[in-house]
Each structure stands twice: as C-alpha cells, then as structure tokens.
CSV table of C-alpha atoms in Angstrom, one decimal:
chain,number,residue,atom,x,y,z
O,1,ASP,CA,-161.5,59.2,42.6
O,2,ALA,CA,-160.3,59.3,39.0
O,3,GLY,CA,-162.9,58.5,36.3
O,4,VAL,CA,-162.3,56.8,33.0
O,5,ILE,CA,-159.3,58.4,31.3
O,6,GLN,CA,-159.0,58.6,27.5
O,7,SER,CA,-156.2,59.8,25.4
O,8,PRO,CA,-155.6,61.6,23.3
O,9,ARG,CA,-158.6,64.1,23.6
O,10,HIS,CA,-158.1,65.1,19.9
O,11,GLU,CA,-156.4,63.4,17.0
O,12,VAL,CA,-156.0,64.8,13.5
O,13,THR,CA,-154.3,62.6,11.0
O,14,GLU,CA,-154.2,61.8,7.3
O,15,MET,CA,-156.1,58.9,5.8
O,16,GLY,CA,-154.1,55.8,5.6
O,17,GLN,CA,-152.3,56.4,8.9
O,18,GLU,CA,-152.7,54.1,11.9
O,19,VAL,CA,-154.5,55.5,14.8
O,20,THR,CA,-154.4,54.2,18.4
O,21,LEU,CA,-156.9,55.3,21.1
O,22,ARG,CA,-156.3,54.6,24.7
O,23,CYS,CA,-158.4,54.0,27.8
O,24,LYS,CA,-157.8,53.5,31.4
O,25,PRO,CA,-161.0,52.3,33.2
O,26,ILE,CA,-162.0,53.0,36.6
O,27,SER,CA,-160.0,50.9,39.1
O,28,GLY,CA,-162.0,47.8,40.1
O,29,HIS,CA,-164.3,47.9,37.2
O,30,ASN,CA,-164.2,44.7,35.1
O,31,SER,CA,-166.4,45.6,32.1
O,32,LEU,CA,-165.1,48.0,29.4
O,33,PHE,CA,-166.9,49.4,26.5
O,34,TRP,CA,-165.7,51.2,23.3
O,35,TYR,CA,-168.4,53.4,21.7
O,36,ARG,CA,-168.4,55.5,18.6
O,37,GLN,CA,-170.7,58.6,18.3
O,38,THR,CA,-171.7,60.1,15.0
O,39,MET,CA,-174.6,62.3,14.0
O,40,MET,CA,-176.2,59.7,11.7
O,41,ARG,CA,-176.1,56.7,14.2
O,42,GLY,CA,-175.8,58.3,17.6
O,43,LEU,CA,-173.9,56.3,20.2
O,44,GLU,CA,-173.1,52.8,18.8
O,45,LEU,CA,-171.2,50.1,20.7
O,46,LEU,CA,-168.1,48.9,18.9
O,47,ILE,CA,-166.9,46.2,21.4
O,48,TYR,CA,-166.9,45.3,24.9
O,49,PHE,CA,-164.7,43.3,27.3
O,50,ASN,CA,-165.5,41.5,30.5
O,51,ASN,CA,-162.5,40.6,32.7
O,52,ASN,CA,-160.1,41.7,29.9
O,53,VAL,CA,-161.8,39.2,27.5
O,54,PRO,CA,-163.7,40.5,24.4
O,55,ILE,CA,-167.3,39.4,24.7
O,56,ASP,CA,-169.1,41.0,21.8
O,57,ASP,CA,-167.2,42.7,18.9
O,58,SER,CA,-170.2,42.6,16.4
O,59,GLY,CA,-170.2,46.4,16.3
O,60,MET,CA,-166.6,46.7,15.0
O,61,PRO,CA,-167.2,48.1,11.5
O,62,GLU,CA,-164.5,46.1,9.7
O,63,ASP,CA,-161.2,44.6,9.8
O,64,ARG,CA,-159.4,47.8,9.9
O,65,PHE,CA,-160.6,48.2,13.6
O,66,SER,CA,-159.1,46.2,16.4
O,67,ALA,CA,-159.2,46.3,20.2
O,68,LYS,CA,-157.2,44.9,22.9
O,69,MET,CA,-157.3,44.9,26.7
O,70,PRO,CA,-153.9,43.4,27.8
O,71,ASN,CA,-154.7,44.1,31.5
O,72,ALA,CA,-157.4,45.3,33.8
O,73,SER,CA,-156.4,48.8,33.6
O,74,PHE,CA,-155.6,49.5,29.9
O,75,SER,CA,-157.4,49.1,26.6
O,76,THR,CA,-156.6,50.3,23.1
O,77,LEU,CA,-158.7,50.8,20.0
O,78,LYS,CA,-156.6,50.7,16.8
O,79,ILE,CA,-157.7,51.8,13.3
O,80,GLN,CA,-155.2,50.8,10.5
O,81,PRO,CA,-155.5,52.2,7.9
O,82,SER,CA,-157.8,55.0,8.9
O,83,GLU,CA,-160.3,56.5,6.4
O,84,PRO,CA,-162.2,59.8,6.5
O,85,ARG,CA,-165.4,58.1,7.3
O,86,ASP,CA,-163.8,57.0,10.6
O,87,SER,CA,-164.1,60.6,11.8
O,88,ALA,CA,-166.1,60.6,15.0
O,89,VAL,CA,-165.9,61.0,18.6
O,90,TYR,CA,-164.9,57.7,20.3
O,91,PHE,CA,-165.8,57.0,23.9
O,92,CYS,CA,-164.6,54.5,26.4
O,93,ALA,CA,-166.8,53.5,29.3
O,94,SER,CA,-166.4,51.0,32.2
O,95,SER,CA,-168.8,49.4,34.8
O,96,LEU,CA,-168.4,47.4,37.9
O,97,ASN,CA,-169.6,44.3,36.1
O,98,ARG,CA,-171.8,43.4,33.0
O,99,GLU,CA,-174.9,43.1,35.1
O,100,PRO,CA,-177.8,45.2,33.6
O,101,ASN,CA,-178.3,47.3,36.7
O,102,GLN,CA,-174.8,48.6,36.8
O,103,PRO,CA,-174.3,52.1,35.2
O,104,GLN,CA,-171.6,52.8,32.8
O,105,HIS,CA,-169.1,55.5,33.5
O,106,PHE,CA,-167.8,57.4,30.4
O,107,GLY,CA,-164.5,59.0,29.6
O,108,ASP,CA,-164.3,62.4,28.0
O,109,GLY,CA,-163.9,60.8,24.6
O,110,THR,CA,-161.3,61.1,21.7
O,111,ARG,CA,-162.4,63.4,18.7
O,112,LEU,CA,-160.8,61.8,15.7
O,113,SER,CA,-160.6,63.6,12.4
O,114,ILE,CA,-159.2,61.9,9.4
O,115,LEU,CA,-158.2,64.1,6.6
S,1,ILE,CA,-180.2,45.8,16.9
S,2,LEU,CA,-182.7,46.6,19.5
S,3,ASN,CA,-185.2,49.1,18.4
S,4,VAL,CA,-185.1,52.2,20.8
S,5,GLU,CA,-187.0,55.2,20.1
S,6,GLN,CA,-186.9,58.6,22.0
S,7,SER,CA,-189.3,61.4,21.5
S,8,PRO,CA,-189.3,64.3,20.9
S,9,GLN,CA,-185.9,64.5,19.2
S,10,SER,CA,-185.5,67.9,20.6
S,11,LEU,CA,-187.3,70.2,22.9
S,12,HIS,CA,-186.9,74.0,23.7
S,13,VAL,CA,-188.6,75.2,26.8
S,14,GLN,CA,-188.5,78.3,29.1
S,15,GLU,CA,-186.9,78.4,32.5
S,16,GLY,CA,-189.4,77.3,35.0
S,17,ASP,CA,-191.4,75.0,32.6
S,18,SER,CA,-191.9,71.4,33.5
S,19,THR,CA,-191.2,68.8,30.7
S,20,ASN,CA,-191.2,65.1,29.9
S,21,PHE,CA,-189.9,62.9,27.2
S,22,THR,CA,-190.5,59.3,26.2
S,23,CYS,CA,-188.3,56.3,25.6
S,24,SER,CA,-189.9,53.2,23.8
S,25,PHE,CA,-188.2,49.7,23.7
S,26,PRO,CA,-189.3,46.2,23.1
S,27,SER,CA,-191.0,44.9,26.1
S,28,SER,CA,-190.1,41.3,25.6
S,29,ASN,CA,-187.4,39.8,27.8
S,30,PHE,CA,-186.6,43.1,29.5
S,31,TYR,CA,-183.6,43.3,31.9
S,32,ALA,CA,-183.1,47.0,32.6
S,33,LEU,CA,-183.3,50.6,31.4
S,34,HIS,CA,-180.8,53.2,32.0
S,35,TRP,CA,-181.2,57.0,31.6
S,36,TYR,CA,-178.0,59.2,30.9
S,37,ARG,CA,-177.5,62.9,30.9
S,38,TRP,CA,-175.1,64.2,28.2
S,39,GLU,CA,-174.0,67.9,28.2
S,40,THR,CA,-172.4,69.4,25.3
S,41,ALA,CA,-168.6,68.8,25.1
S,42,LYS,CA,-168.8,66.4,28.1
S,43,SER,CA,-169.4,62.7,28.5
S,44,PRO,CA,-172.7,60.9,29.2
S,45,GLU,CA,-173.4,60.7,33.0
S,46,ALA,CA,-175.7,57.9,34.5
S,47,LEU,CA,-179.0,59.4,35.9
S,48,PHE,CA,-181.0,56.2,36.8
S,49,VAL,CA,-181.0,52.4,36.4
S,50,MET,CA,-184.4,51.0,36.5
S,51,THR,CA,-185.2,47.2,36.5
S,52,LEU,CA,-188.7,46.6,37.9
S,53,ASN,CA,-192.1,47.4,36.2
S,54,GLY,CA,-193.6,50.4,38.0
S,55,ASP,CA,-190.1,51.7,39.1
S,56,GLU,CA,-190.0,55.4,39.9
S,57,LYS,CA,-186.7,57.0,40.4
S,58,LYS,CA,-186.1,60.6,41.5
S,59,LYS,CA,-182.9,62.8,41.7
S,60,GLY,CA,-183.6,66.5,42.6
S,61,ARG,CA,-186.0,67.8,40.0
S,62,ILE,CA,-185.6,64.9,37.8
S,63,SER,CA,-187.6,61.7,37.9
S,64,ALA,CA,-188.3,58.7,35.8
S,65,THR,CA,-191.0,56.0,35.5
S,66,LEU,CA,-190.8,52.6,33.9
S,67,ASN,CA,-193.4,50.5,32.3
S,68,THR,CA,-191.9,47.3,31.2
S,69,LYS,CA,-195.2,45.6,30.1
S,70,GLU,CA,-195.8,48.2,27.4
S,71,GLY,CA,-192.2,49.0,26.8
S,72,TYR,CA,-191.7,52.7,27.8
S,73,SER,CA,-190.2,55.0,30.2
S,74,TYR,CA,-190.9,58.7,30.9
S,75,LEU,CA,-188.3,61.1,32.2
S,76,TYR,CA,-189.7,64.3,33.9
S,77,ILE,CA,-188.1,67.5,34.7
S,78,LYS,CA,-189.8,69.8,37.1
S,79,GLY,CA,-189.2,73.6,36.9
S,80,SER,CA,-186.6,73.4,34.1
S,81,GLN,CA,-183.4,75.3,34.7
S,82,PRO,CA,-180.8,76.4,32.0
S,83,GLU,CA,-178.3,74.0,33.6
S,84,ASP,CA,-180.7,71.1,32.6
S,85,SER,CA,-180.0,71.9,28.9
S,86,ALA,CA,-178.4,68.6,27.7
S,87,THR,CA,-179.2,65.5,25.6
S,88,TYR,CA,-181.0,62.8,27.6
S,89,LEU,CA,-180.3,59.3,26.5
S,90,CYS,CA,-182.2,56.1,27.4
S,91,ALA,CA,-180.6,52.6,27.0
S,92,PRO,CA,-182.5,49.5,27.4
S,93,ARG,CA,-181.2,45.9,27.8
S,94,ASN,CA,-183.2,42.9,26.9
S,95,SER,CA,-182.1,39.3,27.2
S,96,GLY,CA,-181.4,38.9,23.5
S,97,TYR,CA,-178.6,41.4,23.6
S,98,SER,CA,-175.5,41.3,25.6
S,99,THR,CA,-175.4,44.9,26.7
S,100,LEU,CA,-177.2,48.3,26.5
S,101,THR,CA,-178.6,49.8,23.3
S,102,PHE,CA,-178.6,53.5,23.3
S,103,GLY,CA,-181.4,55.6,21.8
S,104,LYS,CA,-180.5,58.8,19.8
S,105,GLY,CA,-181.6,61.0,22.7
S,106,THR,CA,-183.8,63.9,23.4
S,107,MET,CA,-182.0,67.2,23.1
S,108,LEU,CA,-183.4,69.7,25.7
S,109,LEU,CA,-182.7,73.5,25.7
S,110,VAL,CA,-183.9,75.6,28.6
S,111,SER,CA,-183.8,79.3,27.9
S,112,PRO,CA,-183.6,81.8,30.8
C-alpha cells in the first residue's frame, strides 16, 4: 500500500525562480495537508484541503505561496517568486477525513533550498 | 495559534532506562490529542490518537495517558532502546481550530 508520495525529494534553486512541490495522497483519503518544518517554528500548517476544497489557508505565509488540489489524487504547492527564507522541509500529509480522531499520514517531505 | 508546550525539549538516556515526557495544551473545548514519532531523515508517524479524558493507549513499550480537564498528556517509554531515538510530537485539536496544532517536540536520544 503506497503511502503519501511527494516530489521532488530535494530542490535547489536560485531566488526568484518558481518552485512547484507535488503530492499524491493515500488513495481514499479525502483530507490533505501541507506543512513547513523549520528550526524556529517547528512543524507549521500552511493549508489543508477537504474533498479537494481549501478549508483553511491561514498558515500560507504570503501571496507568493499558492496551493491547488485539482483532483483527489494530486496537489501542488507553488512558490513564486522564491526567496532564501523559504528554505525548509515541506511535508504533505493525508487523512481519511478531517475528523479529529483520524491520524495523519505524512510523505517523506521535500527539502527546499533557495540560494 | 493554539498554545502547545512539550517538555523537556530534549532528553538523553541510557539503554534500558524508562522515560517520560509531557505535552500541555489548553483544556477548553478539547477534541483530540495525537502523538507522533519522528525519526531523523524520515517523516512523522502516528503513534496514538486519544479523545477521552483518562484514555490510556499502549503500543509495545510505549504508552500514553490523557488528562483533558487539566490539559496534559504523558508519553512513557519503558526500557528505552537505541531505536527509540526520535523526536516525539504531540498535536492537540480544540474546537476553535480547524485542525491539529503540533508542538515542537521532545528529542530523545538513547545511548547503547
């Protein structure tokens, strides 16, 4: 049973470039979460979707960040233009539904470095 | 942002020691508390989901308790092994927030 799949695993790019992170949730899961992990803030929620609809994007840092979920099996997180302070590990997670007793299943993350 | 505190921040024990850490969170309007185990260079894995006051969960040598009235949960590891070395995250959810809020974790290192 495949888990949450994220790509790429690593991304190094120059500031100003557009960055697109991808996520495939576990089949049948209808909630999807994007997190950013930094030393300072720990694991912080950026946005989450339920049934492909964005429910809470209050954690998205600024207009340079956008996320989409065009269908139940795919989501993207885009940063345009990227800045060095965006360097972090970005995790995608999915769960069966948004009920509080359902655990979240995490992908392996994308390590992003903006030079 | 929901205020979640985990203590200690880090812990170094010897193989065979038993240990415990704490997660504190606001007790009002509690929904659920999750514990996750996060090994270095891997992704967080769910350990427990707890919803009721007085809940106790156990998985092998790891167990957790929950007190929703006072807003804390304890995670215990009995007879720590080097493979238990990881960061342990707690994540409560209260009704005022639409999803989980993760604490910064307790980093455990178990030396052989």
